[in-house]
């Protein structure tokens, strides 16, 4: 990257406005993440956070809100209700013909699906805020091992105001994300998640330096940078399947005769399998907390899943990520649909017949490509449970798991968008 490229971006009036607008939205987002919800004892929450700060399960829950969730702030729910709603709509598109038709209707259909996603987001925000506040009313339920009274006055009108405030906070975050996508730089929702993760970096660095000393800090930083380089390499890796289009006459003009390729990434699923797996592992822990069961299964959950550490947790987590990786790729990439579209426009893969043989070939390549992709994803996700535990920093460090995948992915995507806008204006750009 070149300093001159940043200067060129800031000297371009419309690009400068987009960058400054994005920074302004992110500042408002972080402000709402530290404003407490009415009715919450902020001092009691801080004492409880100190009790559970080394628990990786709580760290994972708090990840996407940038520390706002456990503080029960106005933006406590963060962007997670919108992400969950988007995933739900994406899964339903496969099984509901009406949604599949809308998806194929272009921009108008996509606008309708976006509207449905907003409705589902508000519904999920109401459910999640109600569940979190219900746990917070009982000392020790939300924060295991901390018996502080987080909500001193649990009158029904206080609870109702808290639910409304948290739900409204989710709606505002969703609006921020759409504004950034429309008027700023990058994908709004992704940039907000990126900001939430980055916001915890200074405190984590300070915590490692203070508790482990400069040597461990330096070793952890070196390992982290090596992992980042590896993740960037794999995230950029792709299998390019060549596609040729036959020449065809339409009226008096000749079309086709060009060559292109289908880019299949090694990690086609992105970070979604990690989110699915971590959410599924948290469900039994949440069930035990809600029911207070002392049965054998509940004791096993408390021993092996509640703290989010240990070999059994890591193995289950790893296997679930591999399963969800194959599952998500299978529903997001349809080889039959791609082969039909290629055949419709006269495209073919050299050496492969059009139609069904092309679909079978794409499925074969995708299956073999997903194998190393899923193993890579599982390895990166369990990395904080393994390597960093040996260094004594565990879940307090950011160079591993879901946070690293999101940071690298969003960072690369945003830089590419700025690079594309600079190149449109004949600037050199970030990369030679």
XYZ file of C-alpha atoms in Angstrom:
432
model
C 0.000 0.000 0.000
C 1.157 3.539 -0.719
C 0.655 6.628 1.411
C 0.128 8.542 -1.820
C -2.838 6.304 -2.624
C -4.521 7.320 0.644
C -3.762 10.923 -0.181
C -5.281 10.455 -3.636
C -8.408 8.936 -2.089
C -8.806 11.861 0.306
C -8.143 14.405 -2.457
C -10.971 12.965 -4.567
C -14.073 14.922 -3.409
C -16.744 12.230 -3.773
C -14.513 9.456 -2.386
C -13.469 11.712 0.508
C -17.132 12.336 1.318
C -17.806 8.590 1.334
C -14.869 7.861 3.641
C -15.754 10.665 6.077
C -19.428 9.644 6.040
C -18.465 6.053 6.882
C -16.223 7.214 9.745
C -19.056 9.389 11.103
C -21.501 6.467 11.066
C -18.984 4.231 12.819
C -18.427 6.889 15.505
C -22.182 7.042 16.194
C -22.300 3.243 16.293
C -19.547 3.052 18.896
C -21.205 5.816 20.939
C -24.428 3.812 21.164
C -22.427 0.734 22.192
C -21.361 2.355 25.483
C -24.628 4.118 26.412
C -26.387 1.973 29.074
C -29.993 0.892 28.601
C -32.379 2.595 31.101
C -32.892 0.489 34.226
C -29.461 -1.192 34.233
C -26.994 -0.962 37.130
C -23.854 -0.148 35.141
C -21.443 -0.586 38.083
C -22.825 -4.064 38.870
C -22.429 -5.114 35.228
C -18.780 -4.038 35.197
C -18.101 -6.168 38.276
C -19.769 -9.174 36.624
C -17.803 -8.695 33.386
C -14.581 -8.860 35.422
C -15.729 -12.243 36.785
C -16.400 -13.846 33.367
C -13.782 -12.074 31.234
C -11.690 -15.242 30.720
C -14.674 -17.368 29.611
C -14.409 -17.911 25.829
C -18.154 -18.588 25.509
C -18.961 -15.098 26.815
C -16.199 -13.664 24.607
C -17.841 -15.267 21.556
C -21.293 -13.957 22.509
C -19.857 -10.479 22.979
C -17.827 -10.564 19.751
C -20.296 -9.087 17.267
C -21.429 -6.273 19.554
C -17.962 -4.953 20.373
C -18.485 -5.426 24.097
C -21.967 -3.877 24.089
C -23.993 -7.033 24.732
C -22.672 -7.939 28.178
C -22.935 -4.267 29.187
C -26.646 -4.268 28.164
C -26.155 -0.999 26.274
C -28.562 0.612 23.785
C -26.857 -1.283 20.933
C -26.491 -4.455 23.023
C -27.872 -6.805 20.347
C -25.501 -5.423 17.741
C -25.889 -6.594 14.166
C -26.557 -10.254 15.057
C -30.384 -10.143 14.605
C -29.870 -8.855 11.059
C -27.239 -11.520 10.300
C -29.515 -14.246 11.659
C -32.471 -12.914 9.661
C -30.371 -12.811 6.483
C -29.245 -16.409 7.000
C -32.838 -17.525 7.671
C -34.093 -15.849 4.478
C -31.206 -17.350 2.526
C -32.075 -20.842 3.764
C -35.793 -20.354 3.149
C -35.081 -19.272 -0.442
C -34.060 -22.872 -1.157
C -37.327 -24.390 0.123
C -39.963 -21.696 -0.567
C -40.730 -21.229 -4.295
C -42.073 -17.686 -3.760
C -38.741 -16.493 -2.317
C -36.790 -18.281 -5.050
C -38.903 -16.470 -7.666
C -38.206 -13.123 -5.982
C -34.481 -13.898 -5.960
C -34.585 -14.423 -9.729
C -36.564 -11.224 -10.360
C -33.485 -9.038 -10.185
C -33.350 -5.765 -8.256
C -37.112 -5.555 -7.570
C -37.190 -9.057 -6.108
C -34.063 -8.431 -4.044
C -35.649 -5.265 -2.608
C -38.641 -7.325 -1.510
C -36.411 -9.932 0.148
C -34.534 -7.111 1.909
C -37.840 -5.815 3.247
C -38.719 -9.282 4.578
C -35.268 -9.438 6.191
C -35.966 -6.181 8.038
C -39.251 -7.521 9.433
C -37.587 -10.745 10.599
C -34.759 -8.706 12.150
C -37.183 -6.694 14.299
C -38.965 -9.877 15.386
C -35.689 -11.534 16.354
C -34.559 -8.378 18.175
C -37.714 -8.451 20.320
C -37.194 -12.138 21.147
C -33.477 -11.783 21.884
C -33.826 -8.647 24.003
C -36.627 -10.275 25.997
C -34.530 -13.403 26.581
C -31.421 -11.442 27.638
C -33.367 -9.179 30.001
C -35.161 -12.209 31.495
C -31.788 -13.740 32.284
C -30.422 -10.456 33.626
C -33.339 -10.127 36.096
C -32.091 -13.178 38.009
C -28.682 -12.717 39.723
C -26.183 -15.280 38.418
C -28.261 -16.292 35.391
C -26.708 -14.050 32.734
C -23.238 -14.029 34.305
C -22.414 -17.449 35.710
C -20.721 -17.035 39.093
C -21.732 -13.393 39.570
C -24.670 -12.785 41.911
C -24.901 -9.015 41.472
C -28.335 -7.457 40.951
C -28.016 -6.076 37.397
C -31.587 -4.761 37.127
C -32.531 -3.361 40.575
C -36.094 -2.456 39.562
C -37.698 -5.275 37.545
C -41.170 -3.732 37.292
C -43.011 -4.614 34.090
C -42.853 -1.077 32.694
C -39.065 -0.965 33.224
C -38.641 -4.287 31.411
C -40.904 -3.070 28.586
C -38.849 0.120 28.151
C -35.629 -1.927 28.039
C -37.017 -4.256 25.344
C -38.205 -1.284 23.263
C -34.846 0.512 23.606
C -32.799 -2.553 22.625
C -35.098 -3.344 19.684
C -34.933 0.273 18.519
C -31.139 0.091 18.828
C -31.091 -2.892 16.456
C -33.266 -0.981 13.966
C -30.892 2.004 14.119
C -27.851 -0.243 13.556
C -29.596 -1.818 10.557
C -30.246 1.696 9.207
C -26.589 2.660 9.782
C -25.471 -0.386 7.813
C -27.734 0.404 4.866
C -26.590 4.048 4.849
C -22.931 3.001 4.770
C -23.601 0.607 1.882
C -25.479 3.304 -0.035
C -23.412 6.421 0.703
C -20.170 5.201 2.236
C -17.387 2.713 1.503
C -17.778 -1.059 1.714
C -20.624 -3.288 2.777
C -22.308 -1.523 5.694
C -23.162 -4.559 7.823
C -19.709 -6.072 7.361
C -17.992 -2.781 8.233
C -20.050 -2.507 11.447
C -19.027 -6.021 12.495
C -15.408 -5.210 11.630
C -15.614 -2.100 13.824
C -17.088 -4.074 16.730
C -14.194 -6.533 16.633
C -11.475 -3.925 16.182
C -12.887 -1.938 19.123
C -11.747 -4.670 21.528
C -8.145 -4.798 20.240
C -6.547 -2.115 22.486
C -7.977 -3.640 25.660
C -6.828 -7.120 24.621
C -3.313 -5.922 23.822
C -3.146 -4.085 27.147
C -4.456 -7.150 29.002
C -1.819 -9.460 27.500
C 0.996 -6.990 28.170
C -0.118 -6.411 31.749
C -0.809 -10.017 32.738
C 1.772 -11.977 30.706
C 4.620 -9.548 30.167
C 6.415 -8.199 27.064
C 7.916 -11.553 25.946
C 4.575 -13.347 25.744
C 3.102 -10.256 24.113
C 5.815 -10.299 21.421
C 5.439 -14.060 20.826
C 1.677 -13.779 20.568
C 1.963 -10.885 18.139
C 4.425 -12.839 15.960
C 2.159 -15.899 15.847
C -0.828 -13.661 15.154
C 0.829 -11.921 12.206
C 1.840 -15.296 10.734
C -1.751 -16.516 11.036
C -3.048 -13.326 9.398
C -0.692 -13.853 6.446
C -1.899 -17.457 6.102
C -5.564 -16.412 6.235
C -5.044 -13.693 3.610
C -3.345 -16.255 1.335
C -6.170 -18.813 1.664
C -8.975 -16.245 1.434
C -7.534 -15.029 -1.868
C -7.000 -18.566 -3.207
C -9.448 -19.784 -5.845
C -9.860 -22.464 -8.482
C -10.569 -20.889 -11.857
C -12.605 -23.113 -14.174
C -12.222 -21.923 -17.788
C -15.407 -21.206 -19.751
C -15.659 -20.502 -23.474
C -18.639 -19.028 -25.312
C -19.369 -20.156 -28.856
C -19.924 -17.571 -31.574
C -23.559 -17.014 -32.547
C -25.300 -14.719 -34.986
C -28.094 -12.469 -33.650
C -29.548 -10.439 -36.510
C -26.549 -9.063 -38.383
C -24.221 -9.031 -35.398
C -21.895 -11.736 -34.137
C -21.869 -12.438 -30.375
C -19.761 -14.760 -28.247
C -16.382 -16.229 -29.001
C -14.971 -14.979 -25.676
C -13.206 -16.829 -22.874
C -13.729 -16.317 -19.149
C -13.655 -18.408 -15.983
C -15.741 -19.387 -12.958
C -13.841 -18.447 -9.759
C -14.427 -21.021 -7.011
C -12.874 -19.897 -3.718
C -11.223 -22.389 -1.400
C -13.328 -20.972 1.427
C -16.679 -20.649 -0.359
C -18.680 -20.546 2.883
C -16.871 -17.626 4.511
C -17.423 -17.290 8.253
C -21.019 -18.596 8.280
C -20.134 -22.221 9.327
C -18.240 -20.880 12.354
C -21.262 -18.808 13.389
C -23.595 -21.798 12.937
C -21.332 -24.134 14.933
C -20.750 -21.706 17.811
C -24.463 -20.891 18.029
C -25.381 -24.590 18.113
C -22.847 -25.268 20.875
C -24.194 -22.368 22.920
C -27.794 -23.651 22.832
C -27.316 -26.464 25.425
C -25.444 -24.032 27.706
C -28.312 -21.551 27.434
C -30.845 -24.344 28.090
C -29.043 -25.366 31.277
C -28.944 -21.751 32.475
C -32.645 -21.241 31.789
C -33.836 -24.511 33.356
C -31.296 -24.804 36.177
C -31.269 -28.575 35.592
C -28.930 -30.789 37.619
C -29.392 -33.893 35.480
C -26.436 -35.887 34.162
C -26.597 -34.245 30.728
C -26.679 -30.791 32.336
C -23.606 -31.600 34.445
C -21.802 -32.827 31.298
C -22.699 -29.607 29.467
C -21.423 -27.503 32.370
C -18.154 -29.471 32.497
C -17.338 -29.599 28.777
C -19.257 -26.850 26.957
C -19.989 -24.032 29.414
C -16.494 -22.533 29.479
C -15.818 -23.063 25.763
C -12.436 -24.718 26.356
C -11.057 -28.234 26.533
C -10.401 -31.020 24.024
C -14.011 -32.278 23.845
C -15.343 -28.798 23.068
C -12.629 -28.258 20.433
C -13.330 -31.601 18.697
C -17.111 -31.046 18.577
C -16.593 -27.469 17.394
C -14.200 -28.608 14.649
C -16.529 -31.353 13.355
C -19.565 -29.057 13.363
C -17.674 -26.455 11.315
C -16.777 -29.076 8.681
C -20.413 -30.244 8.514
C -21.852 -26.735 8.217
C -19.205 -25.801 5.647
C -20.402 -28.544 3.291
C -24.033 -27.787 4.129
C -23.788 -24.048 3.438
C -21.819 -24.468 0.205
C -24.394 -26.990 -1.041
C -27.281 -24.533 -0.615
C -25.508 -21.399 -1.891
C -23.864 -22.810 -5.030
C -26.118 -24.806 -7.344
C -24.043 -26.583 -10.064
C -27.186 -27.500 -12.034
C -28.317 -23.857 -12.195
C -24.838 -22.669 -13.224
C -24.609 -25.353 -15.921
C -28.081 -24.443 -17.265
C -27.175 -20.743 -17.447
C -23.952 -21.549 -19.274
C -25.808 -23.739 -21.778
C -28.449 -21.061 -22.311
C -25.832 -18.492 -23.378
C -23.683 -20.906 -25.377
C -20.980 -21.391 -22.765
C -19.062 -24.609 -22.131
C -16.066 -25.902 -20.191
C -13.357 -27.168 -22.586
C -13.437 -30.967 -22.675
C -16.778 -31.174 -20.811
C -20.132 -31.533 -22.552
C -22.765 -28.894 -21.783
C -25.711 -29.676 -19.519
C -25.637 -32.516 -17.004
C -21.925 -33.461 -17.484
C -20.989 -29.832 -16.730
C -23.100 -29.858 -13.541
C -21.501 -33.126 -12.418
C -18.023 -31.748 -13.117
C -18.729 -28.544 -11.142
C -20.112 -30.587 -8.243
C -17.018 -32.829 -8.287
C -14.628 -29.853 -8.255
C -16.627 -28.041 -5.555
C -16.724 -31.104 -3.284
C -12.961 -31.601 -3.511
C -12.350 -27.880 -3.040
C -14.578 -27.690 0.044
C -12.527 -30.389 1.824
C -9.378 -28.288 2.374
C -11.559 -25.194 2.811
C -13.510 -26.764 5.673
C -10.338 -28.077 7.342
C -8.768 -24.626 7.101
C -11.881 -23.008 8.569
C -12.011 -25.474 11.454
C -8.304 -25.024 12.175
C -8.552 -21.233 12.280
C -11.670 -21.415 14.495
C -10.123 -23.684 17.148
C -6.774 -21.885 17.040
C -7.504 -19.765 20.164
C -8.327 -22.985 22.047
C -4.987 -24.516 21.119
C -1.952 -22.391 20.265
C -2.834 -19.324 22.287
C -3.694 -21.388 25.346
C -0.075 -22.600 25.221
C 1.004 -18.962 25.341
C -1.348 -18.313 28.233
C -3.558 -15.735 26.524
C -6.464 -17.932 25.383
C -9.632 -16.195 24.257
C -8.338 -12.744 25.196
C -6.425 -12.450 21.933
C -7.967 -11.469 18.639
C -5.685 -13.267 16.140
C -7.776 -16.408 15.805
C -11.221 -17.812 15.174
C -14.237 -15.902 13.960
C -12.800 -12.452 14.627
C -9.748 -13.021 12.436
C -11.781 -14.382 9.509
C -14.142 -11.409 9.615
C -11.367 -8.823 9.962
C -9.390 -10.189 7.028
C -12.432 -10.709 4.810
C -13.971 -7.291 5.422
C -10.600 -5.541 5.261
C -9.746 -7.085 1.877
C -13.203 -6.339 0.474
C -13.146 -2.683 1.589
C -9.635 -2.089 0.240
C -10.675 -3.621 -3.094
C -13.652 -1.273 -3.321
C -11.500 1.803 -2.645
C -8.925 0.475 -5.105
C -11.591 0.058 -7.803
C -12.840 3.623 -7.314
C -9.292 4.981 -7.490
C -8.577 3.080 -10.693
C -11.772 4.464 -12.255
C -10.248 7.922 -11.771
C -6.884 6.883 -13.294
C -5.007 6.897 -10.002
C -2.293 4.414 -9.251
C -4.236 2.800 -6.416
C -3.009 0.901 -3.340
C -1.207 -1.898 -5.162
C 1.137 -1.751 -8.143
